[in-house]
Amino acid sequence: MNDIFGTEVSLETTAACDAWNEMQLAFLAHSAATPGHLANVLEREPGFAAAHAVKGLFYLMLGKRELFSVATEAMQAINALPAPRLARERHMVRALELWLEGHIFQARDEIEKILKVLPTDALAMKVSHAISFIMGDHKMMRQSLENVLPAYDPTHKASGYLKGCYAFALEETGEYARAEEIGREGVLQAPDDAWGLHAVAHAYDMTAQTAKGLDWLTGREASWAHCNNFRYHVWWHKALMLLESGQVDQVFDLYDREIRADKTDDYRDISNGTALLQRLELYGHDVGNRWEEMADFSENRTEDGCLIFADLHYMLALMGGNRKDAIRKIMARMQRDAARNGSDADRVMANPGLAAMSGLEAFSEADFSGAFAQLSTARKTMQLAGGSHAQRDVFDRITIDAGIRSGAFDAAEAFLKDRQMQRGGAEDNFASVRFQMISDARGDAQKQPAE
């Protein structure tokens, strides 16, 4: 039996295959219906090892320590079954096993083995893409897609979603015009592809085309209304554009009404909220008591240690909520993880994690010289923390502000110029204001006292 992409699957009933197809399409569209479809597959055919493997991988992607037990249960269910007949399904199982052992890159590489033989396997394509994104491997994210692109034609059911992923990879590797073009093509083919739609928004963000970005997102809300919590992230992008254009009241309204409509503790939702609140504060805006619920959630995550990207945003929340004891706890745990060096996640905790977290801690204590020294070190490898340019930019902004506040004007200016170069030469409002701040500070320093 073959699935919707023409890939052989070891399912025995049409009903189970239909549910599997629905799950795959839902996953590609970041649909909230994805877990339900996967549950339907397992209900109809509990002996389908690939479904257990996908379930385990999905839970690991959520980056919560308590969900590792669910992924482990999925692995145990697989071990109680006969070995999968198909190589594709064996690779999926092995990927789950490797991730549970701490070898996240090897798990991704195991999925890549599927694509070498079955390049049109859109499920494998999206899983590989997701892992590369989580682990900050933008080069492999792009290479993987370019390896499979020639095998797709416009009639392939996932062609539009593939273009959405490729648009994002292009944007993350600095090809903003192509990202916009390919992303727009993909959304025409797959109007429910929120990932592709948001890839185009990324391109506009990186090139300071705020008006175009707002025009692109406005009126297309139906393209992400069906999504899981990814819909909050698309609203976050719109909020960034509103902030860039000075519409602060609308930013706060969007934060309260959409971005934090559901008070979840998913690390991706925490990252949306903390990054936006931090940007607002760096611009001098009072965010009220909005840090408190973020800090409450983050206090319960100090021992997670699943992903450095998550920890960095928990740290922002703890800083904003002035939770000094929790800051000490998360720093101590990170130091233990980095010293252990037993997994891919541990290694990223060591670099850039320790320097980045130490810099944030110093920033929260108004030790701007110390913050700038540590954050400058972390900046060199911050890509390894995962996430996107837009998501990591909040840490670049903090680094630059630490430099300005500590009087390291030349170094801060150099970082601003490097940031601008990475953004296609575009100068956004943050850069414009900071360049002026540095110029004014130098002017004040050169003034002679009146005789």
Coordinates of N, CA and C in Angstrom, one line a residue, residues 180-351:
E180 N 11.5 35.3 -0.8 CA 10.2 35.9 -1.0 C 9.5 35.3 -2.3
E181 N 10.3 35.2 -3.3 CA 9.7 34.6 -4.6 C 9.2 33.2 -4.4
I182 N 10.1 32.3 -3.9 CA 9.7 30.9 -3.7 C 8.6 30.8 -2.7
G183 N 8.7 31.6 -1.6 CA 7.6 31.5 -0.6 C 6.3 31.9 -1.2
R184 N 6.2 32.9 -2.0 CA 4.9 33.3 -2.6 C 4.4 32.2 -3.5
E185 N 5.3 31.6 -4.3 CA 4.9 30.5 -5.1 C 4.3 29.4 -4.3
G186 N 4.9 29.0 -3.2 CA 4.5 27.9 -2.4 C 3.1 28.2 -1.8
V187 N 2.9 29.4 -1.3 CA 1.6 29.7 -0.7 C 0.5 29.7 -1.8
L188 N 0.8 30.0 -3.0 CA -0.2 29.9 -4.1 C -0.6 28.4 -4.2
Q189 N 0.3 27.5 -4.1 CA 0.1 26.1 -4.3 C -0.6 25.5 -3.0
A190 N -0.2 26.0 -1.9 CA -0.7 25.4 -0.6 C -1.1 26.6 0.3
P191 N -2.3 27.1 0.1 CA -2.7 28.3 0.9 C -2.7 28.1 2.4
D192 N -2.7 26.9 2.9 CA -2.7 26.6 4.3 C -1.3 26.4 4.9
D193 N -0.3 26.7 4.0 CA 1.1 26.5 4.5 C 1.5 27.8 5.3
A194 N 1.2 27.8 6.6 CA 1.6 28.9 7.4 C 3.1 29.0 7.5
W195 N 3.9 27.9 7.4 CA 5.3 28.0 7.4 C 5.9 28.8 6.2
G196 N 5.4 28.5 5.1 CA 5.8 29.2 3.9 C 5.4 30.7 3.9
L197 N 4.2 30.9 4.4 CA 3.7 32.3 4.6 C 4.6 33.1 5.5
H198 N 5.0 32.4 6.6 CA 5.9 33.1 7.6 C 7.3 33.2 7.1
A199 N 7.7 32.3 6.1 CA 9.1 32.5 5.5 C 9.2 33.8 4.8
V200 N 8.1 34.2 4.1 CA 8.1 35.4 3.3 C 8.1 36.6 4.3
A201 N 7.4 36.5 5.4 CA 7.4 37.5 6.5 C 8.8 37.7 7.0
H202 N 9.5 36.6 7.2 CA 10.9 36.6 7.6 C 11.8 37.4 6.6
A203 N 11.6 37.2 5.3 CA 12.4 37.9 4.3 C 12.1 39.4 4.4
Y204 N 10.9 39.8 4.7 CA 10.6 41.2 4.8 C 11.2 41.8 6.1
D205 N 11.2 41.0 7.2 CA 11.8 41.4 8.4 C 13.3 41.7 8.2
M206 N 13.9 40.8 7.6 CA 15.4 40.9 7.4 C 15.8 42.0 6.5
T207 N 14.9 42.5 5.7 CA 15.3 43.5 4.7 C 14.5 44.8 5.1
A208 N 14.0 44.9 6.3 CA 13.4 46.1 6.8 C 12.3 46.6 5.9
Q209 N 11.5 45.7 5.3 CA 10.4 46.1 4.4 C 9.1 45.9 5.2
T210 N 9.0 46.8 6.2 CA 7.9 46.6 7.2 C 6.5 46.7 6.5
A211 N 6.3 47.7 5.7 CA 5.0 48.0 5.0 C 4.6 46.8 4.2
K212 N 5.6 46.2 3.4 CA 5.3 45.0 2.6 C 5.0 43.8 3.5
G213 N 5.7 43.7 4.6 CA 5.4 42.6 5.5 C 4.0 42.7 6.1
L214 N 3.6 43.8 6.5 CA 2.3 44.0 7.1 C 1.2 43.8 6.0
D215 N 1.5 44.2 4.8 CA 0.5 44.0 3.7 C 0.4 42.5 3.4
W216 N 1.5 41.8 3.5 CA 1.6 40.3 3.2 C 0.7 39.6 4.2
L217 N 0.9 39.9 5.5 CA 0.2 39.1 6.5 C -1.3 39.6 6.7
T218 N -1.6 40.8 6.5 CA -2.9 41.3 6.7 C -3.9 40.8 5.6
G219 N -5.0 40.2 6.1 CA -5.9 39.6 5.2 C -5.7 38.1 4.9
R220 N -4.6 37.6 5.4 CA -4.2 36.2 5.1 C -4.4 35.4 6.4
E221 N -5.1 35.9 7.4 CA -5.2 35.2 8.7 C -5.7 33.8 8.6
A222 N -6.5 33.5 7.6 CA -7.0 32.1 7.4 C -5.9 31.1 7.1
S223 N -4.8 31.6 6.7 CA -3.7 30.7 6.4 C -3.0 30.2 7.6
W224 N -3.3 30.8 8.8 CA -2.7 30.2 10.0 C -3.7 30.0 11.1
A225 N -5.0 30.2 10.8 CA -6.1 30.0 11.8 C -6.2 28.6 12.2
H226 N -5.8 27.6 11.3 CA -6.0 26.2 11.6 C -4.8 25.6 12.4
C227 N -3.8 26.5 12.6 CA -2.5 26.0 13.1 C -2.6 25.6 14.6
N228 N -1.6 24.8 15.0 CA -1.4 24.5 16.4 C -0.8 25.9 17.0
N229 N 0.0 25.8 18.0 CA 0.5 27.0 18.6 C 1.4 27.8 17.6
F230 N 1.7 27.3 16.5 CA 2.4 28.1 15.5 C 1.7 29.3 15.1
R231 N 0.4 29.3 15.2 CA -0.4 30.5 14.9 C 0.0 31.7 15.8
Y232 N 0.4 31.5 17.0 CA 0.9 32.5 17.9 C 2.2 33.2 17.3
H233 N 3.0 32.3 16.7 CA 4.2 32.8 16.2 C 4.0 33.7 15.0
V234 N 3.1 33.3 14.1 CA 2.8 34.2 13.0 C 2.3 35.6 13.5
W235 N 1.4 35.6 14.5 CA 1.0 36.8 15.1 C 2.2 37.6 15.6
W236 N 3.1 36.9 16.2 CA 4.3 37.5 16.7 C 5.1 38.3 15.6
H237 N 5.2 37.6 14.4 CA 5.8 38.3 13.3 C 5.1 39.6 13.0
K238 N 3.8 39.6 13.0 CA 3.0 40.8 12.7 C 3.3 41.9 13.8
A239 N 3.4 41.4 15.1 CA 3.7 42.3 16.1 C 5.1 43.0 16.0
L240 N 6.1 42.2 15.5 CA 7.4 42.8 15.2 C 7.3 43.9 14.2
M241 N 6.5 43.7 13.2 CA 6.4 44.7 12.1 C 5.6 45.9 12.7
L242 N 4.6 45.7 13.5 CA 3.9 46.8 14.1 C 4.9 47.6 15.0
L243 N 5.7 46.9 15.7 CA 6.7 47.6 16.6 C 7.7 48.4 15.8
E244 N 8.1 47.8 14.7 CA 9.1 48.5 13.8 C 8.5 49.8 13.2
S245 N 7.2 49.8 13.0 CA 6.5 50.9 12.4 C 6.0 51.9 13.5
G246 N 6.3 51.6 14.8 CA 5.9 52.5 15.8 C 4.5 52.4 16.4
Q247 N 3.8 51.3 16.0 CA 2.4 51.2 16.4 C 2.4 50.4 17.7
V248 N 2.9 51.0 18.8 CA 3.1 50.2 20.0 C 1.8 49.8 20.7
D249 N 0.8 50.6 20.6 CA -0.5 50.2 21.2 C -1.1 48.9 20.6
Q250 N -0.9 48.9 19.2 CA -1.3 47.7 18.5 C -0.5 46.4 18.9
V251 N 0.8 46.7 19.2 CA 1.6 45.6 19.6 C 1.1 45.0 20.9
F252 N 0.9 45.8 21.9 CA 0.3 45.3 23.2 C -1.0 44.6 23.0
D253 N -1.9 45.2 22.1 CA -3.2 44.6 21.9 C -3.0 43.2 21.3
L254 N -2.1 43.1 20.3 CA -1.8 41.8 19.7 C -1.2 40.8 20.7
Y255 N -0.3 41.3 21.5 CA 0.3 40.4 22.5 C -0.8 39.8 23.4
D256 N -1.7 40.7 23.9 CA -2.7 40.2 24.9 C -3.8 39.4 24.2
R257 N -4.2 39.8 23.0 CA -5.3 39.2 22.4 C -5.0 37.9 21.6
E258 N -3.8 37.8 21.0 CA -3.4 36.7 20.2 C -2.2 35.9 20.7
I259 N -1.1 36.6 20.8 CA 0.2 35.9 21.1 C 0.2 35.2 22.4
R260 N -0.4 35.8 23.4 CA -0.6 35.1 24.7 C -2.0 34.9 25.1
A261 N -2.8 34.7 24.1 CA -4.3 34.4 24.3 C -4.4 33.2 25.2
D262 N -3.6 32.1 24.9 CA -3.6 30.9 25.8 C -2.3 30.9 26.6
K263 N -2.5 30.9 27.8 CA -1.3 31.0 28.7 C -0.6 29.7 28.8
T264 N 0.1 29.3 27.7 CA 0.8 28.0 27.7 C 2.2 28.1 28.2
D265 N 2.8 27.0 28.5 CA 4.2 27.0 28.8 C 5.1 26.3 27.8
D266 N 4.6 26.1 26.6 CA 5.4 25.6 25.5 C 6.5 26.6 25.2
Y267 N 7.7 26.1 25.1 CA 8.9 27.0 25.0 C 8.8 27.9 23.8
R268 N 8.2 27.5 22.7 CA 8.0 28.3 21.6 C 7.1 29.5 21.9
D269 N 6.1 29.3 22.7 CA 5.2 30.4 23.1 C 5.9 31.3 24.0
I270 N 6.7 30.7 24.9 CA 7.5 31.5 25.9 C 8.5 32.4 25.1
S271 N 9.1 31.8 24.0 CA 10.0 32.6 23.2 C 9.3 33.8 22.5
N272 N 8.1 33.5 22.0 CA 7.4 34.6 21.4 C 7.2 35.8 22.4
G273 N 6.7 35.4 23.5 CA 6.3 36.4 24.5 C 7.6 37.2 25.1
T274 N 8.6 36.4 25.5 CA 9.7 37.0 26.1 C 10.5 37.9 25.1
A275 N 10.7 37.4 23.9 CA 11.4 38.2 22.9 C 10.7 39.5 22.6
L276 N 9.4 39.5 22.5 CA 8.6 40.7 22.2 C 8.7 41.7 23.4
L277 N 8.5 41.2 24.6 CA 8.5 42.0 25.8 C 9.9 42.7 25.9
Q278 N 11.0 41.9 25.7 CA 12.3 42.4 25.8 C 12.6 43.5 24.7
R279 N 12.1 43.3 23.5 CA 12.3 44.3 22.5 C 11.5 45.6 22.9
L280 N 10.3 45.4 23.5 CA 9.6 46.6 23.9 C 10.4 47.4 25.0
E281 N 10.9 46.6 25.9 CA 11.7 47.3 27.0 C 12.9 48.0 26.5
L282 N 13.6 47.3 25.6 CA 14.8 48.0 25.0 C 14.5 49.3 24.3
Y283 N 13.2 49.4 23.8 CA 12.8 50.7 23.2 C 12.3 51.6 24.3
G284 N 12.2 51.2 25.6 CA 11.8 52.1 26.6 C 10.4 52.0 27.0
H285 N 9.7 51.0 26.5 CA 8.2 50.9 26.8 C 8.0 50.1 28.1
D286 N 7.0 50.6 28.9 CA 6.6 49.9 30.1 C 5.7 48.7 29.7
V287 N 6.1 47.5 30.1 CA 5.2 46.3 29.7 C 4.3 45.9 30.8
G288 N 4.2 46.7 31.9 CA 3.3 46.4 33.0 C 3.7 45.1 33.7
N289 N 2.7 44.3 34.0 CA 3.0 43.0 34.8 C 3.1 41.8 33.9
R290 N 3.3 42.0 32.6 CA 3.3 40.9 31.6 C 4.4 39.9 31.8
W291 N 5.5 40.3 32.4 CA 6.6 39.4 32.7 C 6.2 38.3 33.7
E292 N 5.2 38.6 34.6 CA 5.0 37.7 35.7 C 4.5 36.3 35.3
E293 N 3.6 36.2 34.4 CA 3.1 34.8 34.0 C 4.2 34.1 33.3
M294 N 5.0 34.8 32.5 CA 6.1 34.2 31.8 C 7.2 33.7 32.8
A295 N 7.4 34.5 33.8 CA 8.4 34.1 34.8 C 7.9 32.9 35.7
D296 N 6.6 32.9 36.0 CA 6.0 31.8 36.7 C 6.2 30.5 36.0
F297 N 5.9 30.5 34.7 CA 6.1 29.3 33.9 C 7.6 28.9 33.8
S298 N 8.5 29.9 33.6 CA 9.9 29.6 33.5 C 10.6 29.1 34.7
E299 N 10.1 29.5 35.9 CA 10.6 29.0 37.2 C 10.5 27.5 37.2
N300 N 9.4 27.0 36.6 CA 9.2 25.5 36.6 C 10.1 24.8 35.6
R301 N 10.8 25.5 34.8 CA 11.6 24.9 33.7 C 13.1 25.0 33.9
T302 N 13.5 25.4 35.1 CA 15.0 25.6 35.3 C 15.8 24.3 35.2
E303 N 15.1 23.2 35.4 CA 15.9 21.9 35.4 C 15.6 21.1 34.1
D304 N 14.9 21.7 33.1 CA 14.6 21.0 31.9 C 15.9 20.6 31.1
G305 N 16.6 21.6 30.6 CA 17.8 21.3 29.9 C 17.7 20.5 28.6
C306 N 16.5 20.8 28.0 CA 16.3 20.0 26.7 C 17.0 20.8 25.5
L307 N 16.8 22.1 25.5 CA 17.3 22.9 24.3 C 17.8 24.2 24.9
I308 N 18.9 24.7 24.4 CA 19.5 25.9 24.8 C 18.6 27.1 24.4
F309 N 18.0 26.9 23.2 CA 17.0 28.0 22.7 C 15.9 28.2 23.8
A310 N 15.4 27.2 24.3 CA 14.4 27.3 25.3 C 14.9 28.0 26.6
D311 N 16.1 27.5 27.0 CA 16.7 28.0 28.3 C 16.9 29.5 28.1
L312 N 17.4 30.0 27.0 CA 17.7 31.4 26.8 C 16.4 32.2 27.0
H313 N 15.3 31.7 26.5 CA 14.1 32.5 26.7 C 13.5 32.4 28.1
Y314 N 13.7 31.2 28.7 CA 13.3 31.1 30.1 C 14.1 32.2 30.9
M315 N 15.4 32.3 30.6 CA 16.2 33.3 31.2 C 15.7 34.7 31.1
L316 N 15.2 35.0 29.9 CA 14.6 36.4 29.6 C 13.4 36.6 30.6
A317 N 12.6 35.6 30.7 CA 11.4 35.7 31.5 C 11.8 35.8 33.0
L318 N 12.8 35.1 33.4 CA 13.3 35.2 34.8 C 13.9 36.5 35.1
M319 N 14.6 37.1 34.1 CA 15.2 38.4 34.3 C 14.0 39.5 34.4
G320 N 13.1 39.3 33.5 CA 12.0 40.3 33.5 C 11.1 40.2 34.7
G321 N 11.0 39.0 35.3 CA 10.3 38.9 36.5 C 11.1 39.0 37.8
N322 N 12.4 39.3 37.6 CA 13.3 39.5 38.7 C 13.3 38.3 39.7
R323 N 13.4 37.1 39.1 CA 13.4 35.9 39.9 C 14.9 35.4 40.1
K324 N 15.5 36.0 41.0 CA 17.0 35.8 41.2 C 17.3 34.4 41.6
D325 N 16.5 33.8 42.5 CA 16.8 32.4 42.9 C 16.7 31.4 41.7
A326 N 15.7 31.6 40.9 CA 15.5 30.8 39.7 C 16.6 31.0 38.7
I327 N 17.1 32.2 38.6 CA 18.2 32.5 37.7 C 19.5 31.7 38.2
R328 N 19.7 31.7 39.5 CA 20.8 30.9 40.0 C 20.7 29.4 39.7
K329 N 19.4 28.9 39.8 CA 19.2 27.5 39.6 C 19.4 27.1 38.1
I330 N 18.9 27.9 37.2 CA 19.1 27.6 35.8 C 20.5 27.7 35.4
M331 N 21.3 28.7 36.0 CA 22.7 28.8 35.7 C 23.5 27.6 36.2
A332 N 23.2 27.1 37.4 CA 23.8 26.0 38.0 C 23.6 24.7 37.2
R333 N 22.3 24.5 36.7 CA 22.0 23.4 35.9 C 22.7 23.4 34.6
M334 N 22.8 24.6 34.0 CA 23.4 24.7 32.7 C 24.9 24.4 32.8
Q335 N 25.5 24.8 33.9 CA 27.0 24.5 34.1 C 27.2 23.0 34.2
R336 N 26.3 22.3 34.9 CA 26.4 20.9 35.0 C 26.2 20.2 33.7
D337 N 25.2 20.6 32.9 CA 25.0 20.0 31.6 C 26.2 20.2 30.7
A338 N 26.7 21.5 30.7 CA 27.9 21.8 29.8 C 29.1 20.9 30.2
A339 N 29.3 20.8 31.5 CA 30.4 20.0 32.0 C 30.3 18.5 31.6
R340 N 29.0 18.0 31.6 CA 28.7 16.6 31.3 C 29.1 16.3 29.9
N341 N 28.7 17.2 29.0 CA 29.0 17.0 27.6 C 28.7 15.7 27.0
G342 N 27.5 15.2 27.4 CA 27.1 13.8 27.0 C 26.2 13.7 25.8
S343 N 25.7 14.9 25.4 CA 24.7 14.8 24.3 C 24.9 16.1 23.4
D344 N 24.2 16.1 22.2 CA 24.3 17.2 21.4 C 23.8 18.5 22.1
A345 N 22.7 18.3 22.9 CA 22.1 19.4 23.6 C 23.1 19.9 24.6
D346 N 23.8 19.0 25.3 CA 24.8 19.4 26.3 C 25.9 20.3 25.7
R347 N 26.4 19.9 24.5 CA 27.5 20.6 23.8 C 27.1 22.0 23.5
V348 N 25.8 22.2 23.1 CA 25.4 23.5 22.8 C 25.2 24.3 24.1
M349 N 24.9 23.6 25.2 CA 24.8 24.3 26.4 C 26.2 25.0 26.7
A350 N 27.2 24.2 26.4 CA 28.6 24.7 26.7 C 28.9 25.9 25.7
N351 N 28.6 25.8 24.5 CA 28.9 26.8 23.5 C 27.8 26.9 22.4

